[in-house]
CSV table of N, CA and C in Angstrom, one decimal:
chain,number,residue,atom,x,y,z
A,1,MET,N,-23.2,-44.8,0.3
A,1,MET,CA,-22.0,-44.3,0.6
A,1,MET,C,-22.1,-43.0,1.2
A,2,SER,N,-21.5,-42.7,2.2
A,2,SER,CA,-21.5,-41.4,2.9
A,2,SER,C,-20.2,-40.6,2.5
A,3,HIS,N,-20.3,-39.3,2.4
A,3,HIS,CA,-18.7,-38.6,2.1
A,3,HIS,C,-19.0,-37.2,3.2
A,4,LEU,N,-17.9,-36.8,3.5
A,4,LEU,CA,-17.7,-35.6,4.0
A,4,LEU,C,-17.7,-34.3,3.3
A,5,GLU,N,-18.2,-33.3,3.7
A,5,GLU,CA,-18.3,-32.1,3.1
A,5,GLU,C,-17.0,-31.1,3.5
A,6,ILE,N,-16.3,-30.7,2.6
A,6,ILE,CA,-14.9,-30.0,3.0
A,6,ILE,C,-15.2,-28.8,3.7
A,7,ASP,N,-16.3,-28.1,3.7
A,7,ASP,CA,-16.6,-27.0,4.5
A,7,ASP,C,-17.4,-27.2,5.7
A,8,SER,N,-17.7,-28.4,6.1
A,8,SER,CA,-18.3,-28.8,7.5
A,8,SER,C,-17.2,-28.6,8.5
A,9,ARG,N,-17.5,-28.5,9.8
A,9,ARG,CA,-16.7,-28.3,10.8
A,9,ARG,C,-17.2,-29.0,12.2
A,10,VAL,N,-16.4,-29.6,12.9
A,10,VAL,CA,-16.9,-30.3,14.2
A,10,VAL,C,-16.7,-29.3,15.4
A,11,TYR,N,-17.8,-29.1,16.1
A,11,TYR,CA,-17.6,-28.3,17.5
A,11,TYR,C,-18.1,-29.2,18.5
A,12,PRO,N,-17.8,-28.9,19.8
A,12,PRO,CA,-18.2,-29.4,20.9
A,12,PRO,C,-19.7,-29.1,21.1
A,13,PRO,N,-20.6,-29.8,21.7
A,13,PRO,CA,-22.0,-29.3,22.1
A,13,PRO,C,-22.0,-28.0,22.7
A,14,GLY,N,-22.9,-27.2,22.1
A,14,GLY,CA,-23.0,-25.6,22.7
A,14,GLY,C,-22.2,-24.8,22.1
A,15,HIS,N,-21.2,-25.1,21.2
A,15,HIS,CA,-20.2,-24.1,20.6
A,15,HIS,C,-20.2,-24.1,19.1
A,16,ASP,N,-21.4,-24.7,18.5
A,16,ASP,CA,-21.5,-24.5,17.0
A,16,ASP,C,-21.2,-23.2,16.5
A,17,GLY,N,-20.4,-23.3,15.3
A,17,GLY,CA,-20.0,-22.0,14.8
A,17,GLY,C,-19.1,-21.3,15.5
A,18,ASP,N,-18.5,-21.6,16.6
A,18,ASP,CA,-17.4,-20.7,17.3
A,18,ASP,C,-16.0,-21.1,17.0
A,19,PRO,N,-15.4,-20.4,16.2
A,19,PRO,CA,-14.1,-20.8,15.8
A,19,PRO,C,-12.9,-21.0,16.6
A,20,GLU,N,-13.2,-20.5,18.0
A,20,GLU,CA,-12.3,-20.9,19.2
A,20,GLU,C,-12.4,-22.4,19.5
A,21,TYR,N,-13.7,-23.0,19.2
A,21,TYR,CA,-13.9,-24.5,19.6
A,21,TYR,C,-13.9,-25.4,18.5
A,22,GLU,N,-13.2,-24.9,17.4
A,22,GLU,CA,-13.3,-25.9,16.1
A,22,GLU,C,-12.4,-27.0,16.4
A,23,ALA,N,-12.8,-28.3,16.2
A,23,ALA,CA,-12.0,-29.5,16.4
A,23,ALA,C,-11.0,-29.7,15.2
A,24,PRO,N,-9.9,-30.1,15.6
A,24,PRO,CA,-8.9,-30.4,14.6
A,24,PRO,C,-9.0,-32.0,14.4
A,25,CYS,N,-8.5,-32.4,12.9
A,25,CYS,CA,-8.6,-33.9,12.8
A,25,CYS,C,-7.6,-34.3,13.8
A,26,MET,N,-8.1,-35.5,14.2
A,26,MET,CA,-7.2,-36.3,15.3
A,26,MET,C,-6.9,-37.8,14.6
A,27,TRP,N,-7.2,-38.0,13.3
A,27,TRP,CA,-6.9,-39.2,12.9
A,27,TRP,C,-5.4,-39.8,12.5
A,28,PHE,N,-4.5,-38.8,12.1
A,28,PHE,CA,-3.1,-38.9,12.0
A,28,PHE,C,-2.5,-37.8,12.7
A,29,ALA,N,-1.3,-38.1,13.4
A,29,ALA,CA,-0.7,-37.4,14.5
A,29,ALA,C,-0.2,-36.1,13.7
A,30,HIS,N,0.3,-35.9,12.3
A,30,HIS,CA,0.7,-34.8,11.6
A,30,HIS,C,-0.3,-34.2,10.9
A,31,CYS,N,-1.6,-34.4,10.9
A,31,CYS,CA,-2.6,-33.8,10.2
A,31,CYS,C,-3.0,-32.5,11.0
A,32,THR,N,-2.9,-31.5,10.2
A,32,THR,CA,-3.2,-30.2,10.8
A,32,THR,C,-4.8,-29.5,10.1
A,33,ASN,N,-5.4,-30.4,9.5
A,33,ASN,CA,-6.7,-29.9,8.9
A,33,ASN,C,-7.7,-29.8,10.0
A,34,PRO,N,-8.8,-29.0,9.8
A,34,PRO,CA,-9.9,-28.9,10.7
A,34,PRO,C,-10.8,-30.2,10.5
A,35,ALA,N,-11.4,-30.6,11.5
A,35,ALA,CA,-12.3,-32.0,11.3
A,35,ALA,C,-13.5,-31.6,10.4
A,36,ASN,N,-13.8,-32.4,9.4
A,36,ASN,CA,-15.1,-32.3,8.8
A,36,ASN,C,-16.2,-33.3,9.3
A,37,GLY,N,-15.9,-34.1,10.2
A,37,GLY,CA,-16.8,-35.2,10.6
A,37,GLY,C,-16.3,-35.9,11.8
A,38,VAL,N,-16.9,-37.1,12.1
A,38,VAL,CA,-16.4,-37.6,13.4
A,38,VAL,C,-16.3,-39.2,13.0
A,39,GLY,N,-15.4,-40.0,13.0
A,39,GLY,CA,-15.3,-41.4,12.6
A,39,GLY,C,-15.0,-42.3,13.6
A,40,ASP,N,-15.4,-43.6,13.6
A,40,ASP,CA,-15.2,-44.6,14.6
A,40,ASP,C,-13.8,-45.2,14.4
A,41,ALA,N,-12.9,-44.8,15.5
A,41,ALA,CA,-11.6,-45.2,15.4
A,41,ALA,C,-11.4,-46.6,16.2
A,42,GLY,N,-12.5,-47.5,16.2
A,42,GLY,CA,-12.3,-48.7,17.0
A,42,GLY,C,-12.0,-48.6,18.4
A,43,PRO,N,-10.9,-49.1,19.1
A,43,PRO,CA,-10.7,-49.0,20.3
A,43,PRO,C,-10.4,-47.6,21.0
A,44,LEU,N,-9.9,-46.7,20.0
A,44,LEU,CA,-9.9,-45.2,20.4
A,44,LEU,C,-11.0,-44.5,20.5
A,45,GLY,N,-12.2,-45.0,20.1
A,45,GLY,CA,-13.4,-44.3,20.2
A,45,GLY,C,-13.9,-43.5,18.9
A,46,HIS,N,-14.7,-42.7,19.1
A,46,HIS,CA,-15.0,-41.6,18.1
A,46,HIS,C,-14.2,-40.5,17.9
A,47,LEU,N,-13.5,-40.3,16.9
A,47,LEU,CA,-12.5,-39.3,16.7
A,47,LEU,C,-12.9,-38.1,15.7
A,48,PRO,N,-12.5,-37.1,15.7
A,48,PRO,CA,-12.8,-35.9,14.7
A,48,PRO,C,-11.8,-36.5,13.5
A,49,VAL,N,-12.2,-36.3,12.3
A,49,VAL,CA,-11.6,-36.7,11.1
A,49,VAL,C,-11.8,-35.6,10.0
A,50,CYS,N,-10.7,-35.2,9.3
A,50,CYS,CA,-11.0,-34.4,8.1
A,50,CYS,C,-11.4,-35.4,6.7
A,51,LYS,N,-11.7,-34.7,5.9
A,51,LYS,CA,-12.1,-35.4,4.5
A,51,LYS,C,-10.7,-36.1,3.9
A,52,ARG,N,-9.6,-35.4,3.8
A,52,ARG,CA,-8.5,-36.1,3.4
A,52,ARG,C,-8.1,-37.3,4.1
A,53,CYS,N,-8.1,-37.3,5.6
A,53,CYS,CA,-7.7,-38.6,6.2
A,53,CYS,C,-8.6,-39.7,5.9
A,54,ALA,N,-10.0,-39.2,6.0
A,54,ALA,CA,-11.1,-40.1,5.7
A,54,ALA,C,-11.0,-40.8,4.4
A,55,GLU,N,-10.6,-40.2,3.2
A,55,GLU,CA,-10.2,-40.6,2.0
A,55,GLU,C,-9.1,-41.5,2.1
A,56,THR,N,-8.1,-41.2,2.6
A,56,THR,CA,-6.8,-42.0,2.8
A,56,THR,C,-7.0,-43.4,3.4
A,57,VAL,N,-7.8,-43.4,4.2
A,57,VAL,CA,-8.1,-44.7,4.8
A,57,VAL,C,-9.3,-45.5,4.4
A,58,GLY,N,-10.0,-45.0,3.3
A,58,GLY,CA,-11.2,-45.3,2.6
A,58,GLY,C,-12.4,-45.4,3.8
A,59,MET,N,-12.4,-44.5,4.7
A,59,MET,CA,-13.6,-44.4,5.5
A,59,MET,C,-14.8,-43.8,4.6
A,60,THR,N,-15.8,-44.6,4.8
A,60,THR,CA,-17.2,-44.2,4.1
A,60,THR,C,-18.4,-44.2,5.1
A,61,GLU,N,-18.1,-44.6,6.4
A,61,GLU,CA,-19.3,-44.4,7.4
A,61,GLU,C,-18.6,-43.6,8.6
A,62,PHE,N,-19.6,-42.6,8.9
A,62,PHE,CA,-19.3,-41.8,10.0
A,62,PHE,C,-20.2,-41.6,11.1
A,63,VAL,N,-19.9,-41.4,12.3
A,63,VAL,CA,-20.5,-41.2,13.5
A,63,VAL,C,-21.6,-39.9,13.4
A,64,ALA,N,-20.6,-38.9,12.9
A,64,ALA,CA,-21.6,-37.5,12.6
A,64,ALA,C,-20.7,-36.9,11.4
A,65,GLY,N,-21.5,-36.1,10.6
A,65,GLY,CA,-21.0,-35.3,9.7
A,65,GLY,C,-20.9,-36.0,8.4
A,66,GLY,N,-21.3,-37.3,8.2
A,66,GLY,CA,-21.6,-37.7,7.0
A,66,GLY,C,-22.6,-37.6,6.1
A,67,ILE,N,-22.7,-37.3,4.9
A,67,ILE,CA,-23.8,-37.0,4.0
A,67,ILE,C,-24.0,-38.3,3.1
A,68,ASP,N,-25.4,-38.6,3.3
A,68,ASP,CA,-25.6,-39.7,2.3
A,68,ASP,C,-26.0,-39.4,0.9
């Protein structure tokens, strides 16, 4: 089972650690948390997801950011 670290952040390639490029969670429209990983959203593709939203939907596998 994988899980997300609450302190992890998602950045586009080449911008690691740059707060100007920190990705927000895109799993639910009203979520304002920073993304802690990337999950497979089916037909929507891979979307940044925060720990709280991942736990809400029971997501345990991640494209990026999951810790085994």
